[in-house]
PDB file of C-alpha atoms in Angstrom:
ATOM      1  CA  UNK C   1      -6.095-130.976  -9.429  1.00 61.00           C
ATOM      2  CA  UNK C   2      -3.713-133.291  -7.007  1.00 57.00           C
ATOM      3  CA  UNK C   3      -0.366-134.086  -8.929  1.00 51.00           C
ATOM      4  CA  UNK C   4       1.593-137.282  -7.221  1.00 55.00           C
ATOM      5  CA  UNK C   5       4.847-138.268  -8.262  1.00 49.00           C
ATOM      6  CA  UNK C   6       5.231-141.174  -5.277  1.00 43.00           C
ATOM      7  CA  UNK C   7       4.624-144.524  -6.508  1.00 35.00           C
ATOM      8  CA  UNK C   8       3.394-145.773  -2.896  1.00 35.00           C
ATOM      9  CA  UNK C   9      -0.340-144.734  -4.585  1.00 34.00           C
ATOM     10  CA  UNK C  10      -0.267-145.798  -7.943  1.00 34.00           C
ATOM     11  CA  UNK C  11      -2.509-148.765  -6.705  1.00 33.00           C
ATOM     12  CA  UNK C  12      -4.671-146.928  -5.725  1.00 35.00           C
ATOM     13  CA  UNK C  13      -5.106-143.722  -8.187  1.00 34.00           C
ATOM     14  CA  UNK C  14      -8.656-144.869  -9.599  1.00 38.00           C
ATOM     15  CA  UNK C  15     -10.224-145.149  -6.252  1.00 41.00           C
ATOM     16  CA  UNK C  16      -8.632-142.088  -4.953  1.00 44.00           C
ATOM     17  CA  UNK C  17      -9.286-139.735  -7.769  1.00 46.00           C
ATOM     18  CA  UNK C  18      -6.139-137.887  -8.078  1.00 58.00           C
ATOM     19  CA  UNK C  19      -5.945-136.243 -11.245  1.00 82.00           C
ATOM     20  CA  UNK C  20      -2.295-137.211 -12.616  1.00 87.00           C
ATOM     21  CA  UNK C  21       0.262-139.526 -11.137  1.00 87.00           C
ATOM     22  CA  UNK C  22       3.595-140.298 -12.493  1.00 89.00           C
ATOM     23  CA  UNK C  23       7.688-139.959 -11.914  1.00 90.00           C
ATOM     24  CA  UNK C  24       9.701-137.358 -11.265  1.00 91.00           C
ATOM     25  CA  UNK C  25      13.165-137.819 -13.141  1.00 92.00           C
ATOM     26  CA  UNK C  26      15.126-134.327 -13.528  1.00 92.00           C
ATOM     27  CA  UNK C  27      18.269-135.278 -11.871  1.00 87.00           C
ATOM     28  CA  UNK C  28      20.684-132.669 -14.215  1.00 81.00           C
ATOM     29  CA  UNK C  29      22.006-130.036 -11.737  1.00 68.00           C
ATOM     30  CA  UNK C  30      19.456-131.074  -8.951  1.00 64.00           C
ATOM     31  CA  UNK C  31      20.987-132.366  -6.113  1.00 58.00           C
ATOM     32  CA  UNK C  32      23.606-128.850  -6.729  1.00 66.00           C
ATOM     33  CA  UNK C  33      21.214-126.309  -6.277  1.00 57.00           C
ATOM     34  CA  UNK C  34      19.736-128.160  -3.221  1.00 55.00           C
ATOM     35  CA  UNK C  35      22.701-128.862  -1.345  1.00 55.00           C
ATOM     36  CA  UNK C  36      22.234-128.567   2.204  1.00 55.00           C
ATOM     37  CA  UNK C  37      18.210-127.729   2.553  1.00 55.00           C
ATOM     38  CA  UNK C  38      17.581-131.302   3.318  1.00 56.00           C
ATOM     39  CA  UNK C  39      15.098-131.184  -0.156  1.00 56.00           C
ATOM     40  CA  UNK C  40      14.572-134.501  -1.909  1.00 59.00           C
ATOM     41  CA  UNK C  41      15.822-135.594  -5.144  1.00 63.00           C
ATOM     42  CA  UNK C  42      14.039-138.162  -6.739  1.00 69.00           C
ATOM     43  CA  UNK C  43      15.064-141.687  -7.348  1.00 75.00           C
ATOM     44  CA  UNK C  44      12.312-142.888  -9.708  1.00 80.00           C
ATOM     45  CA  UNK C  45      13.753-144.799 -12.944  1.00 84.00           C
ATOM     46  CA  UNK C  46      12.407-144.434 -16.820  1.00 87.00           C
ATOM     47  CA  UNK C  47      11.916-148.268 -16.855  1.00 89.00           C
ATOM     48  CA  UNK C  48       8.881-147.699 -13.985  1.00 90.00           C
ATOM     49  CA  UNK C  49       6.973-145.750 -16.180  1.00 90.00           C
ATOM     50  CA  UNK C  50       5.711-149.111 -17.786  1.00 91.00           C
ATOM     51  CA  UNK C  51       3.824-150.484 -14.232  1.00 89.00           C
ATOM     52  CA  UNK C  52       2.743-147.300 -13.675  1.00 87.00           C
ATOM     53  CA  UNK C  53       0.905-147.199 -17.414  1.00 90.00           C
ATOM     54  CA  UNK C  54      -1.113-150.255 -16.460  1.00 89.00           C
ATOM     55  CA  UNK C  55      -1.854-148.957 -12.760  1.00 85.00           C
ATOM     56  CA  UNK C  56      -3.045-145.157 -13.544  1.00 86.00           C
ATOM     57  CA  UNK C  57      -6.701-146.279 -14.869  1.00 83.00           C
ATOM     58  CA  UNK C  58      -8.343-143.183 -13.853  1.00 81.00           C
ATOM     59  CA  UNK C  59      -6.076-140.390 -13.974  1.00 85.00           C
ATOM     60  CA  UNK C  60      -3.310-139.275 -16.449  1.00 92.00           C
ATOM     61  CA  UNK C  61       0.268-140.323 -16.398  1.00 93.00           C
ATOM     62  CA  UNK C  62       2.578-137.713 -16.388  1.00 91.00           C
ATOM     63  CA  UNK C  63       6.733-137.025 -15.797  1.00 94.00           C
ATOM     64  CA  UNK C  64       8.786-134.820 -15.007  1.00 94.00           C
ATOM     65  CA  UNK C  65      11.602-134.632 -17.534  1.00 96.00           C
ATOM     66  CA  UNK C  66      15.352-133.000 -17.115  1.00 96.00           C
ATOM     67  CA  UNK C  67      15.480-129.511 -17.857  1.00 96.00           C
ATOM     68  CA  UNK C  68      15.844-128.680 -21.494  1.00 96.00           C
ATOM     69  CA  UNK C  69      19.546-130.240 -22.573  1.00 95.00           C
ATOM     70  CA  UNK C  70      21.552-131.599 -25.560  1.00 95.00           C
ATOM     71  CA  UNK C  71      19.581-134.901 -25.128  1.00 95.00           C
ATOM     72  CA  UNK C  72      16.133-133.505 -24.446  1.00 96.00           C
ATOM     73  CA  UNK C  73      14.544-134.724 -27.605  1.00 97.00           C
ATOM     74  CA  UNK C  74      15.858-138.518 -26.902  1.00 97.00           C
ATOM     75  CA  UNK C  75      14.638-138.158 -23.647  1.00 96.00           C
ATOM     76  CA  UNK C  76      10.635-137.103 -24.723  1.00 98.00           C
ATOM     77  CA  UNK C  77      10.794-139.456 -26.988  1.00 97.00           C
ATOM     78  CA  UNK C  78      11.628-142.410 -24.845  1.00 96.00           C
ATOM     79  CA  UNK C  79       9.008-141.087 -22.060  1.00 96.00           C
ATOM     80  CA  UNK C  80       6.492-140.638 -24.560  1.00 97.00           C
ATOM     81  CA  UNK C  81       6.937-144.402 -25.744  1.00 96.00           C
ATOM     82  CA  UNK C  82       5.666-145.415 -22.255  1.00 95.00           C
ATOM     83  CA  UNK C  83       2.200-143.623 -22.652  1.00 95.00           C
ATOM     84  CA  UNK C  84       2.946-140.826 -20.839  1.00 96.00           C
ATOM     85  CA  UNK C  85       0.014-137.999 -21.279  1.00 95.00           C
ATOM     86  CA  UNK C  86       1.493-135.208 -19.345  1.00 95.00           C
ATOM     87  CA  UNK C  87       4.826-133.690 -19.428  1.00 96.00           C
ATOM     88  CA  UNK C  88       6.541-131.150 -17.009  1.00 96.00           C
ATOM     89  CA  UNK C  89       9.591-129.262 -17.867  1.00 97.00           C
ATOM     90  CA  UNK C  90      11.811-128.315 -14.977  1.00 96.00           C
ATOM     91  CA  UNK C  91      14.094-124.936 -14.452  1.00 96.00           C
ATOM     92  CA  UNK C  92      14.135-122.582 -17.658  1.00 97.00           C
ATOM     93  CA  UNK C  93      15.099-119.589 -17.818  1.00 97.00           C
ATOM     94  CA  UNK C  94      13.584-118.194 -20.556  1.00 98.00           C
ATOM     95  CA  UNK C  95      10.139-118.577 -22.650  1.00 98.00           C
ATOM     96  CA  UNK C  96      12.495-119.572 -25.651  1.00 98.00           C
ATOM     97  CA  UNK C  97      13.321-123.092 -23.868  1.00 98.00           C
ATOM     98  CA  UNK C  98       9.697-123.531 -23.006  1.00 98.00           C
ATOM     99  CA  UNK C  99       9.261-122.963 -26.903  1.00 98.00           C
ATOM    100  CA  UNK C 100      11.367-125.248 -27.651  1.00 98.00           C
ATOM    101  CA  UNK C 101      10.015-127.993 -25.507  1.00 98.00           C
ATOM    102  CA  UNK C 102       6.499-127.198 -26.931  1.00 98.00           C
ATOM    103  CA  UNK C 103       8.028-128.112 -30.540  1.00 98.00           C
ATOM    104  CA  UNK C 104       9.655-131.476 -29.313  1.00 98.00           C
ATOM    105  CA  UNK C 105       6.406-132.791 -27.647  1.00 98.00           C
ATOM    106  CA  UNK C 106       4.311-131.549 -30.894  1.00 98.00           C
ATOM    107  CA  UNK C 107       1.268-131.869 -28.889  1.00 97.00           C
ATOM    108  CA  UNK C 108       1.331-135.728 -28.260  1.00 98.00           C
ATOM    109  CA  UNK C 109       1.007-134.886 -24.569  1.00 97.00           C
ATOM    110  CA  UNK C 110       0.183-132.129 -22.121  1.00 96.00           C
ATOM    111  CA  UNK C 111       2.970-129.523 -21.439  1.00 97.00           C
ATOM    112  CA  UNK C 112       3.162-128.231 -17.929  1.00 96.00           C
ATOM    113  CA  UNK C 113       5.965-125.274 -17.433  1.00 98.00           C
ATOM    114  CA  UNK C 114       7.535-125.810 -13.962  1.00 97.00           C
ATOM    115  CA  UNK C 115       8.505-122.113 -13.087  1.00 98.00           C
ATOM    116  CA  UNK C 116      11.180-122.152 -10.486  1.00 96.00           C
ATOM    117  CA  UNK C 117      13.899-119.824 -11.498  1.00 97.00           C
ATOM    118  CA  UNK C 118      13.669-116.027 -11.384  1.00 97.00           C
ATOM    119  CA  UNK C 119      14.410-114.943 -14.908  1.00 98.00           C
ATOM    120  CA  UNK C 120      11.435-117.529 -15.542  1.00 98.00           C
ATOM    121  CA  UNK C 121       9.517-115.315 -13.659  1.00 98.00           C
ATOM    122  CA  UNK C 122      10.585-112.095 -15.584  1.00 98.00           C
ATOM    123  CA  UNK C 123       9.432-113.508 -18.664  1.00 97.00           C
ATOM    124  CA  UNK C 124       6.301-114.913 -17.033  1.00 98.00           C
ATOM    125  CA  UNK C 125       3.945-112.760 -19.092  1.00 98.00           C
ATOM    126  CA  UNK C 126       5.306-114.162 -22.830  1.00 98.00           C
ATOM    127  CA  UNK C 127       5.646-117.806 -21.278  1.00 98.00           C
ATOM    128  CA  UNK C 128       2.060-117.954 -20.433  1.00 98.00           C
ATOM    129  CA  UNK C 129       1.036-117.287 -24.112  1.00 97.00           C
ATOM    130  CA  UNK C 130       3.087-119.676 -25.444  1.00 98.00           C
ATOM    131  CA  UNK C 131       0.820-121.648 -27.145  1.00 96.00           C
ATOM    132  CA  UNK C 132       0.222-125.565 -26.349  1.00 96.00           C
ATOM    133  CA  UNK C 133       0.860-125.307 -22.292  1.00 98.00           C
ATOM    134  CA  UNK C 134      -1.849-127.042 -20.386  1.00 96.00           C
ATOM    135  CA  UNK C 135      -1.244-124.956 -17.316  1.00 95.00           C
ATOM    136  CA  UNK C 136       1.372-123.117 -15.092  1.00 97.00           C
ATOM    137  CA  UNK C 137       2.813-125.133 -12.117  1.00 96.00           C
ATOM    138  CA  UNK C 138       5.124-123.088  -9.531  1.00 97.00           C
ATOM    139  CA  UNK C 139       8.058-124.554  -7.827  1.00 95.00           C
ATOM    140  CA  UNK C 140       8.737-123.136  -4.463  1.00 93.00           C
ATOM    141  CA  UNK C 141      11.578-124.649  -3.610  1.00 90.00           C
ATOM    142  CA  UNK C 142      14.084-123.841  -6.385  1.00 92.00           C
ATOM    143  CA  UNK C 143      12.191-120.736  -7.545  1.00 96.00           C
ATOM    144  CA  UNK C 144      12.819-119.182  -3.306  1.00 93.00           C
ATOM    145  CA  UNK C 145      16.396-120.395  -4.363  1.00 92.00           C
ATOM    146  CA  UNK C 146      17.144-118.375  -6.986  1.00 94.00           C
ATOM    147  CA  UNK C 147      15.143-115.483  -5.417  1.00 95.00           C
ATOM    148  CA  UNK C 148      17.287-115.422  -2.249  1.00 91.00           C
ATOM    149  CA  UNK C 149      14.333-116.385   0.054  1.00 88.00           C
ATOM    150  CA  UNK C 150      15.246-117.538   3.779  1.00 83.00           C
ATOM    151  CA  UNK C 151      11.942-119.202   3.520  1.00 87.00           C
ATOM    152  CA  UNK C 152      10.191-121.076   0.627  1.00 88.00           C
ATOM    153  CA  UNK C 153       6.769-120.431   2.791  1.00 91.00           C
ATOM    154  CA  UNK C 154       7.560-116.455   1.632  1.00 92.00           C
ATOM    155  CA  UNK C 155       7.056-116.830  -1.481  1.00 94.00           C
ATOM    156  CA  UNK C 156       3.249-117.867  -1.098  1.00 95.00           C
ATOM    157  CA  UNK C 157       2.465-114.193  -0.143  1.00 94.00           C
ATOM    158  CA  UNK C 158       5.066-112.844  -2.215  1.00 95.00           C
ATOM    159  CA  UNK C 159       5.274-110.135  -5.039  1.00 96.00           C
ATOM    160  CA  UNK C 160       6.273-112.429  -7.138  1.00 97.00           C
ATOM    161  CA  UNK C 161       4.119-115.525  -6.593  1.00 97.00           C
ATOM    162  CA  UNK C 162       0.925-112.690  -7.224  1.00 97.00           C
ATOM    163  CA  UNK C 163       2.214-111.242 -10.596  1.00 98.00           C
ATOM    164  CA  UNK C 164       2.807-114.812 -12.192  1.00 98.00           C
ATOM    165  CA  UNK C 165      -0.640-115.908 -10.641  1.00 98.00           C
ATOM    166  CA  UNK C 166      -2.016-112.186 -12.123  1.00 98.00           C
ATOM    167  CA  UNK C 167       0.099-112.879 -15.777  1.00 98.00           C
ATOM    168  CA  UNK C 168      -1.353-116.698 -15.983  1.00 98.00           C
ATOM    169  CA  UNK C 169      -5.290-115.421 -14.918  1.00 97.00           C
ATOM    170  CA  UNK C 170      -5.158-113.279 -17.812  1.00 97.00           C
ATOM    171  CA  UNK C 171      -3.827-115.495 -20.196  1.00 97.00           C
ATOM    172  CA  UNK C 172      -6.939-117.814 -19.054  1.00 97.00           C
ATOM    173  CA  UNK C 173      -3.614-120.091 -18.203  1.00 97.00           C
ATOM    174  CA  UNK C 174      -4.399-122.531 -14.605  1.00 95.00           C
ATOM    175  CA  UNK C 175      -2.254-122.517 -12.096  1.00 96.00           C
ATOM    176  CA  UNK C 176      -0.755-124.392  -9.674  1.00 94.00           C
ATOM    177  CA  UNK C 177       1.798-124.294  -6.616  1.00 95.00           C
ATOM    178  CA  UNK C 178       4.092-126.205  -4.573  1.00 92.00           C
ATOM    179  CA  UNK C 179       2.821-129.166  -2.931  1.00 89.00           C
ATOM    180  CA  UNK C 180       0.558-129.626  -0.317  1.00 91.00           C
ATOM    181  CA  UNK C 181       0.504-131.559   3.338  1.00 90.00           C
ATOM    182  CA  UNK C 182      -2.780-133.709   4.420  1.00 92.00           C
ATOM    183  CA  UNK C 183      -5.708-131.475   5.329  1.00 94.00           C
ATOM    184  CA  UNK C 184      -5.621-129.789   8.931  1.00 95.00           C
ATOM    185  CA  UNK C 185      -2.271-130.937  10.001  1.00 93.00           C
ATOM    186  CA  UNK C 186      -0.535-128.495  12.336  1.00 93.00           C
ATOM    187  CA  UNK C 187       2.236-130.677  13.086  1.00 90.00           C
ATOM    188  CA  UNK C 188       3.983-128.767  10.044  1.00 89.00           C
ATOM    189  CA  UNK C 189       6.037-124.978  10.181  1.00 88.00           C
ATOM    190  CA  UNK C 190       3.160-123.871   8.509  1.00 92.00           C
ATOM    191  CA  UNK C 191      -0.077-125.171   8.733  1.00 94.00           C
ATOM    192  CA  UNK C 192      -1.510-127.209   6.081  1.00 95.00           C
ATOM    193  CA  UNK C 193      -4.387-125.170   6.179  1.00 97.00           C
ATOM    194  CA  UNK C 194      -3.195-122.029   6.018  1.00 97.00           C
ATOM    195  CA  UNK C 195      -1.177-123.413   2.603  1.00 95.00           C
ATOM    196  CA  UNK C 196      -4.718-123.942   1.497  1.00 96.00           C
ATOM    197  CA  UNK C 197      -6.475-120.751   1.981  1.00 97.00           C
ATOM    198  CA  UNK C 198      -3.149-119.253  -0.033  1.00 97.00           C
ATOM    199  CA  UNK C 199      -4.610-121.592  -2.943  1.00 96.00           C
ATOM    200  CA  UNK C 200      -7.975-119.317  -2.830  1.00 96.00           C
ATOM    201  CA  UNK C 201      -5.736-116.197  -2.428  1.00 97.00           C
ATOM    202  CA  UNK C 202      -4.050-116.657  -5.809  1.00 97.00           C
ATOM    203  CA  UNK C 203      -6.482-118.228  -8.071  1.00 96.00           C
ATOM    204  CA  UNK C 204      -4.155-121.425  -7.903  1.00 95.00           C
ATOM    205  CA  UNK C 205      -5.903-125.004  -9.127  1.00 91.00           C
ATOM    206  CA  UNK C 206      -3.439-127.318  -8.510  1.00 90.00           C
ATOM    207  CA  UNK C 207      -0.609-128.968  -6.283  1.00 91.00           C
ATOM    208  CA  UNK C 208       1.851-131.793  -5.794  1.00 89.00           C
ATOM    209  CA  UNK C 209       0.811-133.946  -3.145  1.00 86.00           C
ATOM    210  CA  UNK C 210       4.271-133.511  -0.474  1.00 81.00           C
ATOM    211  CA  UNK C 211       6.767-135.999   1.184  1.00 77.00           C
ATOM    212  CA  UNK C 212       4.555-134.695   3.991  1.00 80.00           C
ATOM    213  CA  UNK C 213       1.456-135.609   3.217  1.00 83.00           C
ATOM    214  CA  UNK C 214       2.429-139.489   3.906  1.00 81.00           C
ATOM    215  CA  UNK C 215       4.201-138.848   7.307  1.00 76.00           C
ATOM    216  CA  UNK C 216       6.649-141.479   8.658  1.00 76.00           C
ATOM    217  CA  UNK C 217       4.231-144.654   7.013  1.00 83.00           C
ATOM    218  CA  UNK C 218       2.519-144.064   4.067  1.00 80.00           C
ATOM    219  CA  UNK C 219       0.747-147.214   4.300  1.00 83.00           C
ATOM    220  CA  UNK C 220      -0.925-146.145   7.184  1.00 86.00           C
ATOM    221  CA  UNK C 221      -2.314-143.377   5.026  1.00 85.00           C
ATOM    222  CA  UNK C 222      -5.860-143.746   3.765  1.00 88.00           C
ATOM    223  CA  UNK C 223      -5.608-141.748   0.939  1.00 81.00           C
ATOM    224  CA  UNK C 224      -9.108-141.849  -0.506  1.00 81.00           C
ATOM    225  CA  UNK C 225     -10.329-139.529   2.623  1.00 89.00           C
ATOM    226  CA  UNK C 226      -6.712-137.649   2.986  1.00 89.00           C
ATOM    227  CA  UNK C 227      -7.586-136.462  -0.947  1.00 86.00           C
ATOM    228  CA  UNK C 228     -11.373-136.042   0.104  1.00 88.00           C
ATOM    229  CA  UNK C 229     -10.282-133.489   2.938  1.00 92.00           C
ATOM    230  CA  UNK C 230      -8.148-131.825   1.004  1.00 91.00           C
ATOM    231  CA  UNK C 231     -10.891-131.120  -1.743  1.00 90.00           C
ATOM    232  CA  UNK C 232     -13.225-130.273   1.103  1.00 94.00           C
ATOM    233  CA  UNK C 233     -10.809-127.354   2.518  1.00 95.00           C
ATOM    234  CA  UNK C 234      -9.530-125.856  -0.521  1.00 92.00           C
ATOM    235  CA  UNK C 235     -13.437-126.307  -1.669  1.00 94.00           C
ATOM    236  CA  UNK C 236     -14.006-124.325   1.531  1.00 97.00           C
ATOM    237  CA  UNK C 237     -11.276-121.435   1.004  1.00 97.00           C
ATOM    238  CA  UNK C 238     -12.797-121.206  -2.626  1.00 95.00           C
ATOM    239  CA  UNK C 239     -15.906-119.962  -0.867  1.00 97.00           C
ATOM    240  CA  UNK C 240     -14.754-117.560   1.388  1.00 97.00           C
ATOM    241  CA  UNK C 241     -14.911-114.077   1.501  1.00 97.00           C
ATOM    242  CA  UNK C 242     -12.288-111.222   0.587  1.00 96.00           C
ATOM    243  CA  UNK C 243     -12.413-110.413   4.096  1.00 98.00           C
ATOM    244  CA  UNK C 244     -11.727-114.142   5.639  1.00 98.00           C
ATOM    245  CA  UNK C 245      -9.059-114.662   2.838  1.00 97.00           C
ATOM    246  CA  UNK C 246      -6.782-111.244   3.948  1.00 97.00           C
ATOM    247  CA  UNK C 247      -7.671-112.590   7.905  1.00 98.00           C
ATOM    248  CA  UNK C 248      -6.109-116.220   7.019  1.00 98.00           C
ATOM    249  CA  UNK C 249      -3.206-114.308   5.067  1.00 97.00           C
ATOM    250  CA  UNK C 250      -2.348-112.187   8.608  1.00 97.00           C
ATOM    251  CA  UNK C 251      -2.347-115.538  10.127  1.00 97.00           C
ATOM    252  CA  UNK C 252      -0.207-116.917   7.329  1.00 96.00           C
ATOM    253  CA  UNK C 253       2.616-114.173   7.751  1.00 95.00           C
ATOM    254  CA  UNK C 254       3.137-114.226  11.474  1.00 95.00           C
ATOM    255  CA  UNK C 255       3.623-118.001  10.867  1.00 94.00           C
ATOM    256  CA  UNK C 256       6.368-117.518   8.265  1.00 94.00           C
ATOM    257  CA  UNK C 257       8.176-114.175   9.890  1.00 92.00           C
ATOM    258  CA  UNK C 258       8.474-117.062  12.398  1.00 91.00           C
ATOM    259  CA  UNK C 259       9.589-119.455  11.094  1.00 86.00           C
ATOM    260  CA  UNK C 260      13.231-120.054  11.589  1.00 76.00           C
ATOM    261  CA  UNK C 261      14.102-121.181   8.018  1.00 71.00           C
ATOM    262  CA  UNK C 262      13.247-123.986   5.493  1.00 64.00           C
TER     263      UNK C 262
END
């Protein structure tokens, strides 16, 4: 399952089979707890939802709302009026505000939990029972915030990362993590495909397709075979071994203990 929230491919999201496309639009308290890391904060607008409804053919629409507020409930319900199939709530802290999200959607779309705050993670075992979530979706940047990581690339071989993917596998509960970079590029701290044996490692389904996987000119990009090599190597880690898996996950923390930061 790719998840893109860049509208440079919403033309072409039925011939490149990515799985849900849509806006990001939490802006409440995001641009705070990012200060500094050079992270991106979205500038999509509500009103784009509509061109986006008539583009994504193949896939589902989805959008990321604000974290749960005094005007959440307004908010669904204008997102939801653009045909929006798949929602994703940002930065709670607790399993009650997941609850309560649950209630305001009343199952007219998808609810996707974006876990990226540690006391989320304490209470991972109750959220993923919660009833009415479609799956489990990670954030690594905010969620190696709150933890006190030097590194978001820690958490992907983290303590942490394995007990939510652990709590969500027994809850029968998908997962997915992060976002992903275009298939064998080692141009990046951490190479792409070391990101997607990590996928195998932990079970996880799913990912945002990165800034990174575009590069400097995303129309340059032919994303039909980018997303087609991408299936091909996480289809590839899927079918390795115990053995290869724990080799790749060496690999993966001499990279990071490396690595000089974010």
């Amino acid at each position: 399952m790719l998840w893109c929230s860049d509208t440079v491919v919403v033309e072409r999201a039925d011939r490149a089979g990515i799985d849900r496309i849509g806006l990001d639009l939490e802006t409440l308290g995001k641009a705070e707890r990012q200060r500094g890391l050079r992270t991106f904060v979205s500038t999509h607008r509500l009103e784009q939802l509509e061109g986006m409804r008539r583009a994504v053919t193949h896939g589902e629409l989805f959008c990321r709302v604000n974290p749960i507020h005094a005007g959440s409930r307004a908010e669904v319900e204008r997102v939801l009026g653009y045909g929006v199939e798949v929602l994703m709530l940002p930065m709670f802290t607790t399993a009650g505000e997941v609850e309560r999200f649950v209630d305001i959607v009343a199952g007219r779309a998808k609810v996707v939990p974006l876990l990226e705050h540690r006391l989320a993670a304490d209470e991972v075992d109750r959220i993923v029972r919660i009833r009415g979530l479609d799956c489990l979706h990670v954030g690594l940047n905010d969620l190696a915030i709150s933890l006190g990581e030097r590194n978001r690339f820690a958490l992907m071989i983290s303590p942490v990362l394995a007990r939510i993917a652990t709590a969500a596998r027994r809850a029968g509960l998908r997962l997915c993590v992060g976002g992903i970079g275009r298939a064998m590029d080692d141009t990046l701290p951490i190479p792409s495909d070391l990101i997607y044996s990590r996928y195998a490692a932990l079970g996880a389904i799913g990912a945002l397709v990165s800034r990174s996987f575009f590069g400097h000119d995303p129309a340059a990009v032919d994303l039909d075979a980018e997303v087609a090599r991408c299936r091909e190597r996480i289809a590839y880690w899927q079918q390795c071994s115990a053995a290869e898996l724990d080799a790749a996950g060496r690999r993966f923390r001499e990279r990071v203990a490396a690595c000089p930061g974010w």
